[in-house]
Coordinates of C-alpha atoms in Angstrom, one line a residue:
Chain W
X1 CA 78.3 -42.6 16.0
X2 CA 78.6 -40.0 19.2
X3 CA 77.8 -36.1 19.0
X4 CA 79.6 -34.1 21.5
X5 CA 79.1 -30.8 22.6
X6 CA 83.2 -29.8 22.3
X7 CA 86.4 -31.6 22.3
X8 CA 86.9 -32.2 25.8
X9 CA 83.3 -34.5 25.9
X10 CA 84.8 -36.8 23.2
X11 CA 87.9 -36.8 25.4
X12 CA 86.2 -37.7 28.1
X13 CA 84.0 -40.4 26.7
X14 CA 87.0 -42.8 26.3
X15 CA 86.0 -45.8 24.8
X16 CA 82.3 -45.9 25.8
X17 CA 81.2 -45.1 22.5
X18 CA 84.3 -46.6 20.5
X19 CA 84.4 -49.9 18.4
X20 CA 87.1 -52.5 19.4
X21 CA 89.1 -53.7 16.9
X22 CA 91.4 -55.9 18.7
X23 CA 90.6 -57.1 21.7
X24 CA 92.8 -58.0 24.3
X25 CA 95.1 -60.1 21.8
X26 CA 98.4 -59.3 21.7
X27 CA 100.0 -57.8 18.3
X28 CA 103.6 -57.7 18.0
X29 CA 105.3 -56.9 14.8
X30 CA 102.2 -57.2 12.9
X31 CA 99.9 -54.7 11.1
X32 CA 96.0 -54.2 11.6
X33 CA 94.0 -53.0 8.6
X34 CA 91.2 -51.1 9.8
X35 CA 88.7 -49.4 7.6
X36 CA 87.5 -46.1 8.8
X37 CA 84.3 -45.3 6.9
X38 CA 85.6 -42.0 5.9
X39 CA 85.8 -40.1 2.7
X40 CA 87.1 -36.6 4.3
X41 CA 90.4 -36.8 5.3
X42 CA 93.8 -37.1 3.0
X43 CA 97.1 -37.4 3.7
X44 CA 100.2 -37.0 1.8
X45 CA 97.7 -36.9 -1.0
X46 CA 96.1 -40.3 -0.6
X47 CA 92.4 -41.1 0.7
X48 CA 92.3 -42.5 3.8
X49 CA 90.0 -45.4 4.0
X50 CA 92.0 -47.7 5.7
X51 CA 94.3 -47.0 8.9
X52 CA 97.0 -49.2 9.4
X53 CA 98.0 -49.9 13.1
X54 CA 101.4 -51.1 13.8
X55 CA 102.2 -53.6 17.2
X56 CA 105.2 -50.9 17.3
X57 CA 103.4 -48.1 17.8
X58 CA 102.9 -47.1 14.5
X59 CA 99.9 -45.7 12.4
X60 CA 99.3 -45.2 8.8
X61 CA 96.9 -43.1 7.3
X62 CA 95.8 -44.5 4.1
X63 CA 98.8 -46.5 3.5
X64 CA 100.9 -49.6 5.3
X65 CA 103.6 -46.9 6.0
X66 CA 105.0 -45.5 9.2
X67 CA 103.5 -41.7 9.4
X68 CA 102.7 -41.0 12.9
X69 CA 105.3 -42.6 15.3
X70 CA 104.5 -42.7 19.0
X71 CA 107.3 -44.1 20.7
X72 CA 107.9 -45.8 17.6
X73 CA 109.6 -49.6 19.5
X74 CA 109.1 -53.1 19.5
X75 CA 106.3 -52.7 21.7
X76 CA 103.1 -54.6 21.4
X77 CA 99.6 -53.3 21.2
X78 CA 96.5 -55.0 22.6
X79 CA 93.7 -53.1 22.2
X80 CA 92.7 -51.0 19.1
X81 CA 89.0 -48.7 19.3
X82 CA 87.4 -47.1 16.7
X83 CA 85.1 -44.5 16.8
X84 CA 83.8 -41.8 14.4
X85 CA 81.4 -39.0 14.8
X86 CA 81.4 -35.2 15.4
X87 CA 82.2 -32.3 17.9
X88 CA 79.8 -29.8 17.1
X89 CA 79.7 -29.3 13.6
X90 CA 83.0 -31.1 13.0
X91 CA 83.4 -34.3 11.6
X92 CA 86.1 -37.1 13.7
X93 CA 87.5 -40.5 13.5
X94 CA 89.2 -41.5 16.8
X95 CA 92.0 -44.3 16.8
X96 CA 93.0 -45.9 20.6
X97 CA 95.9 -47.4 20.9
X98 CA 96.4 -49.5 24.3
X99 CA 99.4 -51.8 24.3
X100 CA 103.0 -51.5 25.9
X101 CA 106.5 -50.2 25.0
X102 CA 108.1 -53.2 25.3
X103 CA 106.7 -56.2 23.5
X104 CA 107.9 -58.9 25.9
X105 CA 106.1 -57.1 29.3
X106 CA 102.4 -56.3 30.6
X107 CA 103.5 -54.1 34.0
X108 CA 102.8 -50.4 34.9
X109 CA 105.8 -49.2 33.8
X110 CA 105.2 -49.8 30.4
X111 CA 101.9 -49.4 29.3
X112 CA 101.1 -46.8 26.5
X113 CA 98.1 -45.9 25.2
X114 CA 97.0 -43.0 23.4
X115 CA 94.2 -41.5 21.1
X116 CA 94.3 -40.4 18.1
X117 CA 91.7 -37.8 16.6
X118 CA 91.6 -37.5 12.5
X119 CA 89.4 -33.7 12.0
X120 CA 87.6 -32.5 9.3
X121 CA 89.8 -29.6 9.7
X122 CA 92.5 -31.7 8.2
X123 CA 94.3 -31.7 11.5
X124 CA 95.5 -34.8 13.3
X125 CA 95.3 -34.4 17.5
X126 CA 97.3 -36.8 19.4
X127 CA 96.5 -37.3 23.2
X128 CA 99.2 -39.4 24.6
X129 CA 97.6 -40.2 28.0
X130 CA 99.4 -43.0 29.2
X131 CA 103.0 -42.5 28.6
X132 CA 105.4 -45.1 29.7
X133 CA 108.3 -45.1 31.9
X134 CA 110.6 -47.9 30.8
X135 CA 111.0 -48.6 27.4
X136 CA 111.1 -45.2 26.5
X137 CA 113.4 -44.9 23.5
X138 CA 111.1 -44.8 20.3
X139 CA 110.4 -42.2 17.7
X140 CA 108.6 -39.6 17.9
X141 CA 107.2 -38.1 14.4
X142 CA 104.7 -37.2 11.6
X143 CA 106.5 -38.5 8.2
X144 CA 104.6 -37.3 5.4
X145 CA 106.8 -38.3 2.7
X146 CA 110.1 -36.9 2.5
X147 CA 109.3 -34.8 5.3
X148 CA 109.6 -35.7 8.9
X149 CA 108.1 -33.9 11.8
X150 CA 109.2 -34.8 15.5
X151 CA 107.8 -33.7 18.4
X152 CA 108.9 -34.0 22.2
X153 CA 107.4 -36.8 25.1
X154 CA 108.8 -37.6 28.8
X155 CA 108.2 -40.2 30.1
X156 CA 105.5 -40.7 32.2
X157 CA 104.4 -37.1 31.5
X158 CA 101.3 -36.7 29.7
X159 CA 101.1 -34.7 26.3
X160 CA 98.9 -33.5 23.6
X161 CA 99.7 -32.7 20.3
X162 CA 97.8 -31.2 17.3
X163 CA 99.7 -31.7 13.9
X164 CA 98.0 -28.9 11.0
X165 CA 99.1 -29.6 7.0
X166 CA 99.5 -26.4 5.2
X167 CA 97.0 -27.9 2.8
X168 CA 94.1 -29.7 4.2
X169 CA 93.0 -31.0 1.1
X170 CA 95.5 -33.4 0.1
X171 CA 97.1 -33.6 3.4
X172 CA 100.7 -32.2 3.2
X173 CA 102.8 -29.7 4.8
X174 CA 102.4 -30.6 8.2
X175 CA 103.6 -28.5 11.2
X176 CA 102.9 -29.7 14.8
X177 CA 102.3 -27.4 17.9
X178 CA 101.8 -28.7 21.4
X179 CA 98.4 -29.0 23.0
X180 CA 94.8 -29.3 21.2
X181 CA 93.3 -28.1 18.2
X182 CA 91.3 -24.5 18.4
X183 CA 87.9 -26.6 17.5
X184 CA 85.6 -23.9 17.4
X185 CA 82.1 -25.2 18.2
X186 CA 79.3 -23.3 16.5
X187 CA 75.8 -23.5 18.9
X188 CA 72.8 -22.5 18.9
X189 CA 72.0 -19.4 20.9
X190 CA 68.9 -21.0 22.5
X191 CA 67.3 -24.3 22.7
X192 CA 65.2 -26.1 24.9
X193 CA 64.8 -29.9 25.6
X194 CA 61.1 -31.3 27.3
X195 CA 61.2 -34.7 29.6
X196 CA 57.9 -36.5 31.1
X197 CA 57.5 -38.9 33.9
X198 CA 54.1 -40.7 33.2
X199 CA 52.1 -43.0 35.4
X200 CA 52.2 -40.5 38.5
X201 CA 49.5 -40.7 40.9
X202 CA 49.2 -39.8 44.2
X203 CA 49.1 -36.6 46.9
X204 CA 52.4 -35.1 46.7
X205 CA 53.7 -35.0 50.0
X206 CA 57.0 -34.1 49.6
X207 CA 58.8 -33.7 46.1
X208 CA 62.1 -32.7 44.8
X209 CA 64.4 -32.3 41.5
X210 CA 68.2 -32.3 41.0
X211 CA 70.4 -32.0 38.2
X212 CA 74.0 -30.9 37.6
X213 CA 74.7 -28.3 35.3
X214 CA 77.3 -26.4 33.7
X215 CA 77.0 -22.8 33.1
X216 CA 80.2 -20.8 31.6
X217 CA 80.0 -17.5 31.4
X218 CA 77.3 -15.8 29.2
X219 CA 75.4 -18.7 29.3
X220 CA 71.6 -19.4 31.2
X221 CA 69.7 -22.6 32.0
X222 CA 66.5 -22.7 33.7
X223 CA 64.7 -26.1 34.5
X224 CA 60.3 -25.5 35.0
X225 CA 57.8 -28.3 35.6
X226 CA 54.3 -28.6 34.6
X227 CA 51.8 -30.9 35.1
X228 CA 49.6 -30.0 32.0
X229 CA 52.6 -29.3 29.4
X230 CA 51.0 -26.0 29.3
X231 CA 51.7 -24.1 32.2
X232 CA 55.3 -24.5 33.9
X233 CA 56.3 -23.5 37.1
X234 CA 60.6 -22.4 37.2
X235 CA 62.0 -25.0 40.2
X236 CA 65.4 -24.9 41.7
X237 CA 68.1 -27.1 41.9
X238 CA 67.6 -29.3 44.5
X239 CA 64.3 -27.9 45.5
X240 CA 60.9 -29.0 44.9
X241 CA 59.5 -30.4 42.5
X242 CA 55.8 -30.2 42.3
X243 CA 53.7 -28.2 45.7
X244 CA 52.5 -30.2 48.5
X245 CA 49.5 -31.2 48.1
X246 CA 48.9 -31.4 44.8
X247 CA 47.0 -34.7 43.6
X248 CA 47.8 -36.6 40.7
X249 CA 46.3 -39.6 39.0
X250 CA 48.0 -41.6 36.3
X251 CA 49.5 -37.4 35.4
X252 CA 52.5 -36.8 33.5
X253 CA 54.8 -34.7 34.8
X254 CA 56.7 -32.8 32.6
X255 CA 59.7 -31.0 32.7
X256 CA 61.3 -28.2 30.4
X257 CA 64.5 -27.3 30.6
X258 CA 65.7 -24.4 29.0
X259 CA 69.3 -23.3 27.2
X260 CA 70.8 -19.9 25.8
X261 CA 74.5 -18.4 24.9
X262 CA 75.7 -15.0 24.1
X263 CA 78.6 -17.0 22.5
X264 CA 78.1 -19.6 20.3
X265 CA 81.4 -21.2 21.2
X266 CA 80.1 -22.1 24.5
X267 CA 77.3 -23.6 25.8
X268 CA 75.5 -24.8 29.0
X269 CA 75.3 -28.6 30.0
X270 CA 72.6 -31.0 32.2
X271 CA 72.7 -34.4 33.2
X272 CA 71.7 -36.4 36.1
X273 CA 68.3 -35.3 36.2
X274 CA 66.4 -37.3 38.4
X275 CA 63.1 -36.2 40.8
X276 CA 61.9 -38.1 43.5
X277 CA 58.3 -38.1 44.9
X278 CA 56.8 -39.0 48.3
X279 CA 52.8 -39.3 48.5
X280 CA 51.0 -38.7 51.6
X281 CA 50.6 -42.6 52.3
X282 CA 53.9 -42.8 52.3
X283 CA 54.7 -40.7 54.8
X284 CA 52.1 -42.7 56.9
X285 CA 54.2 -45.8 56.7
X286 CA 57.3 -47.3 57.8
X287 CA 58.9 -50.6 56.5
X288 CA 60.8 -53.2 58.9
X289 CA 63.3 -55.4 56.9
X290 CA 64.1 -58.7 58.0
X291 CA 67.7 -60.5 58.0
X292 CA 68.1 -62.3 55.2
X293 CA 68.1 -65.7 56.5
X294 CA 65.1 -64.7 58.9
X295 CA 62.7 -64.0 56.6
X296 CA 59.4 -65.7 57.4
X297 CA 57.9 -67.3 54.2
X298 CA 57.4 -70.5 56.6
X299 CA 55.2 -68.5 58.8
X300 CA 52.3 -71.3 59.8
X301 CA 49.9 -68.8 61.8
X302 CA 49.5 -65.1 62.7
X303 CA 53.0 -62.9 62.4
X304 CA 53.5 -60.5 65.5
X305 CA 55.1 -57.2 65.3
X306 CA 56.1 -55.6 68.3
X307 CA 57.1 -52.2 69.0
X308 CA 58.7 -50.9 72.1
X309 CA 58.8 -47.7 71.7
X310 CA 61.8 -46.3 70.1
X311 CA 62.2 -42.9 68.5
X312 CA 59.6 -43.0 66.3
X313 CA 57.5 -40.0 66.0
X314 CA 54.1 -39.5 64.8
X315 CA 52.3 -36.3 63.6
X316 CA 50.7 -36.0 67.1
X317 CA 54.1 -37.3 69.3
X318 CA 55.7 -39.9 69.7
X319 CA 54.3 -43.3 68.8
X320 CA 53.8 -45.8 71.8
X321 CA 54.4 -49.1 72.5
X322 CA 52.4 -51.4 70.5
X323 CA 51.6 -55.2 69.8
X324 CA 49.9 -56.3 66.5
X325 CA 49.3 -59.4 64.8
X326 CA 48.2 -60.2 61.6
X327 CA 47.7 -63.4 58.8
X328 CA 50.2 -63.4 56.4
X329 CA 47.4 -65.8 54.1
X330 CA 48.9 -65.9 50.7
X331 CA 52.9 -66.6 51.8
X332 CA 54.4 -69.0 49.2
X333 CA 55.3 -71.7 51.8
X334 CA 58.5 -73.2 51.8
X335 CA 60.0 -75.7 53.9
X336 CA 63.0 -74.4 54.7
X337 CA 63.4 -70.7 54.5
X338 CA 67.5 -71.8 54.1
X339 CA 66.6 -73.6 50.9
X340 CA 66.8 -71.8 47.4
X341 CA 64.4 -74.6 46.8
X342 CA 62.6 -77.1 48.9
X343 CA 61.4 -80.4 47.8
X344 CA 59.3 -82.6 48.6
X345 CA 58.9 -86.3 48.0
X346 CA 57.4 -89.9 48.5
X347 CA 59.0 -92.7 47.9
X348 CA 58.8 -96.5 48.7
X349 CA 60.4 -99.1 47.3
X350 CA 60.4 -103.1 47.1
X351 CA 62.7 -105.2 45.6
X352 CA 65.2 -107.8 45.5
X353 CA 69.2 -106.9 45.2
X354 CA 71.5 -108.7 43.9
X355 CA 74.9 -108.5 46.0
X356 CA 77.3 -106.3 44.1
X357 CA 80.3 -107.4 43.6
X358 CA 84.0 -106.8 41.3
X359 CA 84.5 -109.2 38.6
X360 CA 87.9 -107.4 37.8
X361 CA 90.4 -106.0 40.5
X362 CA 92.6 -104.6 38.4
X363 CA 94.0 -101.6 39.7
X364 CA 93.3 -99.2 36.5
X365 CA 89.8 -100.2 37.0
X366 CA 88.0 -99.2 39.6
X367 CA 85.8 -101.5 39.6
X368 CA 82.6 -103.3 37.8
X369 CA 79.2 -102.8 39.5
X370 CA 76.6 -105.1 38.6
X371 CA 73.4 -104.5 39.4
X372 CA 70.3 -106.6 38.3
X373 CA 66.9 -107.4 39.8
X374 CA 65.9 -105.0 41.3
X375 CA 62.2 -103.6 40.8
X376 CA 60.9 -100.2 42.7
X377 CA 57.6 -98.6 42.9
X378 CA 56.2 -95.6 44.5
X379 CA 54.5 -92.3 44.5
X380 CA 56.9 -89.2 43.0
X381 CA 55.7 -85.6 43.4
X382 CA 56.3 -83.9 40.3
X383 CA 58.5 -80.9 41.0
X384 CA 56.1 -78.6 39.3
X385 CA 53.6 -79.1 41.4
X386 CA 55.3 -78.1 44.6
Chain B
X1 CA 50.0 -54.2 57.9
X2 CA 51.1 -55.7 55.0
X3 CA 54.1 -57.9 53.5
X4 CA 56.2 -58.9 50.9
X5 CA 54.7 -62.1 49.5
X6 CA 57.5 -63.4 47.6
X7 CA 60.8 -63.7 50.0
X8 CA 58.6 -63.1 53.5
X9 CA 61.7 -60.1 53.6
X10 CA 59.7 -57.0 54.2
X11 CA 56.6 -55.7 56.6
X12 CA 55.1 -52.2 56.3
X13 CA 53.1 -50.4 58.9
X14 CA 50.6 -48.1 58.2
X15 CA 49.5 -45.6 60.8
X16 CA 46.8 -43.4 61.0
X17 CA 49.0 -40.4 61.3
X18 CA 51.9 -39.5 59.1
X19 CA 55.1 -40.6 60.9
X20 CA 57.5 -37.1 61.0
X21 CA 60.5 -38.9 62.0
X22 CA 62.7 -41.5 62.7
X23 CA 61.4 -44.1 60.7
X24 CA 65.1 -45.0 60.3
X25 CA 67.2 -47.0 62.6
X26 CA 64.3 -48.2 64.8
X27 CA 65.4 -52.2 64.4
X28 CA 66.0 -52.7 67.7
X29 CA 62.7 -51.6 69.0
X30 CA 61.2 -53.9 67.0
X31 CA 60.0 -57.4 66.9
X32 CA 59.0 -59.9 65.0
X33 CA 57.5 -63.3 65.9
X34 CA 56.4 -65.8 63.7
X35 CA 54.9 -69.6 64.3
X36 CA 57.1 -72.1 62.3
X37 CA 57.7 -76.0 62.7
X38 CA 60.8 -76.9 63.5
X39 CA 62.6 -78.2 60.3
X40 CA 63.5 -81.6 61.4
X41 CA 60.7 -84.8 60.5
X42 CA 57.6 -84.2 62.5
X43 CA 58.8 -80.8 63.9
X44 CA 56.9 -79.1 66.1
X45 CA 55.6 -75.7 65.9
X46 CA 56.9 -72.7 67.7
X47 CA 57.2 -69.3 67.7
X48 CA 60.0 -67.9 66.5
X49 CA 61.4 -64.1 66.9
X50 CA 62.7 -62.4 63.9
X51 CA 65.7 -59.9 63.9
X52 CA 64.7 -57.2 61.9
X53 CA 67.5 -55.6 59.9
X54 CA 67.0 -52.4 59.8
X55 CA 63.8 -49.7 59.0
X56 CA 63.0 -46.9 56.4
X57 CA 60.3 -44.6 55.3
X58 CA 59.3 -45.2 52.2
X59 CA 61.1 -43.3 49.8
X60 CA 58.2 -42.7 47.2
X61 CA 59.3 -42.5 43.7
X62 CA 62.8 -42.0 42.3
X63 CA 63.8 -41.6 38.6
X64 CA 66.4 -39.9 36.9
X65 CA 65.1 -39.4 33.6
X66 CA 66.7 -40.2 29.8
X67 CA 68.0 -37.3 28.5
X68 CA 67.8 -39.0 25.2
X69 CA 64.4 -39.6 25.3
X70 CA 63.2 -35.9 25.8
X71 CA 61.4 -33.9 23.1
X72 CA 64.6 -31.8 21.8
X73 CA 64.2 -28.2 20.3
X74 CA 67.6 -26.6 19.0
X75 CA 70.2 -28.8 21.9
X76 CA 71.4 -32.6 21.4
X77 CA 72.4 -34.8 24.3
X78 CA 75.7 -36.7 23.8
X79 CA 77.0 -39.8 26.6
X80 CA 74.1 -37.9 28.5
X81 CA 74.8 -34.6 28.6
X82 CA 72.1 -32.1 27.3
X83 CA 73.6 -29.2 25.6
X84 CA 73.1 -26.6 22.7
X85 CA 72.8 -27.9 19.4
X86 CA 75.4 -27.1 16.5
X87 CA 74.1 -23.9 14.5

């Protein structure tokens, strides 16, 4: 069950946070039954517990009846997603339908898929995102009983639709009006949210923070850092994180970031906050990476690094030429560096064979091999103790 | 210096002085020799140079953090986005 900020976030989400109900298996003519763990919406007077999802492009709320057509065909669905939750402080059930207009094709040209959001409002929001271009000749309605209400597609074009009952409670009268429902997200006018990085230890050489945000109008975010969880300092963006020089051992950094609207339809956003941290023995070191098939886990003796004098540059200039060895003593030797694995083993062997020979030559048998009498002995290295 | 222990992929070099610049990019300036027997039976030994890959600073520590694990006072964070909270 997913919370979102407004309607666009559970638009957005797709099917990360969805159920599926049918999975990649093709469904004609049939009908799925899928219980939606719901006790808030009605239609046409009736509970809706179950939805019924139709191969053709079909769905019924509460009842094995057509009610909301989408390019209502012999098409074929393939996919089915569940997902319930809220958007602010109201309540969902999202439907996906992925399948395609025609049942007898899988191309482009006739894929369909669509979601379907059931409100707490009593409002049903349809956001036909794939719309196909061939096979384009289905219905398009809400039938509530007697009463059918059609709305318009093109195909190919991509449309929303938000269908309203006159009475929410039993879920009849509908009306439908292009676009999205007015969802009108109640915040809070202020909040704040606190995140720690433990384990740090080091002297900060070089630091930094990054986020991205979204700040609509009459909105404010700040992001501050502290190192006690007492006193914060405000950072920027993209700027650092924590002063040079400061020293840490085994701290925890933490980091507050802070929220407020003027209109509690709106409110700001952050994600992607990450930091990064650079000590000053880091910044004292560079790392050579070997090719991978050059590596040198089969080094017998002393490894020699040679440097001839590039454009590396040191505090005090440029660093000069230089020749150093050192022992490489605790390298997990392998035979061959090409090898995964390298095994080693002794073997001998005495014995007497026995010529081999085919008792039957028939051509569906490949043959008889009979071996006897033969006796081996030897010295095996365990694998495990290579 | 020091190593990698478990591939032989990786050697860092300390200096005494903090290295400014161009720690990247710097392969072909370097080299690498190591003594290895030839891999046939009874191979001999001889040294063998390397061809580095490439080099880097070390980049310190890098985390992007879980929203969903912060200590949360009036917001919620949703497919991780942090946001206000529902009144």
């Amino acid at each position: 069950m997913a919370n979102y900020a407004n309607l666009q976030a559970a638009i957005d989400a797709g099917i990360t946070n969805m159920t599926a109900k049918r999975n990649n298996s093709k469904n004609d003519d049939n009908t799925d039954t899928i219980a939606t763990g719901i006790t808030w919406f009605y239609f046409n007077s009736v509970q809706v517990t179950n939805l019924y999802v139709s191969g053709n492009s079909w769905i019924g709320f509460g009842a094995s009846s057509e009610h909301l057509k989408v390019n209502r065909r012999d098409a074929a669905v393939w996919y089915e997603y569940t997902e319930t939750g809220t958007i602010g402080t109201y309540k969902f059930l999202k439907l996906r339908w992925v399948g395609y207009s025609h049942f007898n094709y899988t191309d482009d040209v006739h894929l369909q898929q669509y979601d379907v959001f059931v409100l707490d409002t009593g409002q049903i929001y349809l956001n036909w995102f794939d719309v196909p271009t061939a096979s384009f000749d289905g219905v398009n309605a809400l039938v509530c009983g007697s009463n059918t209400t059609s709305f318009a597609a093109t195909a190919g074009a991509v449309c929303e639709y938000t269908f309203t009952p006159s009475d929410a409670a039993t879920g009849t009268g509908w009306s439908v009006a292009s676009g999205r429902p007015n969802l009108v997200v109640d915040h809070k006018t202020s909040g704040s949210a606190i995140f720690t990085a433990t384990g740090i230890t080091g002297t900060m050489a070089a630091s930094s923070i990054g986020w991205t945000e979204s700040k609509p109008d009459g909105t404010t975010l700040t992001v501050s850092v502290s190192t006690d969880g007492t006193n914060y300092s405000s950072v920027t963006n993209g700027g650092a994180l924590l002063m040079a020089g400061t020293v840490l051992d085994n701290a925890t950094i933490y980091i507050k970031v802070e929220m407020a609207t003027t209109d509690a339809t709106v409110t700001p956003t952050l994600s992607n906050l990450s930091i990064s941290l650079q000590s000053a023995e880091d910044r004292y070191s560079i790392v050579l990476e070997m090719q991978p098939l050059e590596r040198f886990e089969s080094a017998a003796g002393n490894i020699t690094v040679a440097y001839a004098g590039g454009s590396l540059m040191g505090e005090g200039g440029p660093v000069a030429a230089f020749t150093q060895s050192f022992s490489p003593s605790d390298l997990a030797y392998k035979g061959d560096q090409n090898d995964a694995e390298h095994i080693e083993m002794s073997v001998t062997a005495t014995g007497t064979l026995t010529r081999i020979y085919y008792i039957d030559m028939a051509p569906q048998d490949m043959g008889h091999i009979e071996i006897s009498s033969i006796t081996a002995t030897g010295t095996l290295t365990n694998v495990n103790d290579l | 210096m020091s190593w990698t222990k478990a591939d032989g992929a990786k050697i860092k070099i300390t200096f005494d002085r903090p290295i400014v610049s161009g720690q990247a990019g710097q392969q072909s300036f370097f080299t690498v020799t190591v003594p290895e027997y030839t891999f046939v039976p009874g191979g001999t030994l001889q040294n063998v140079t390397k061809t580095v890959k490439s080099t880097y600073a070390l980049a310190g520590v890098q985390q992007t953090l879980d929203l969903s694990a912060g200590t949360l006072t009036d917001t919620a964070v949703s497919n991780g986005v942090l946001s206000l909270g529902g009144a």
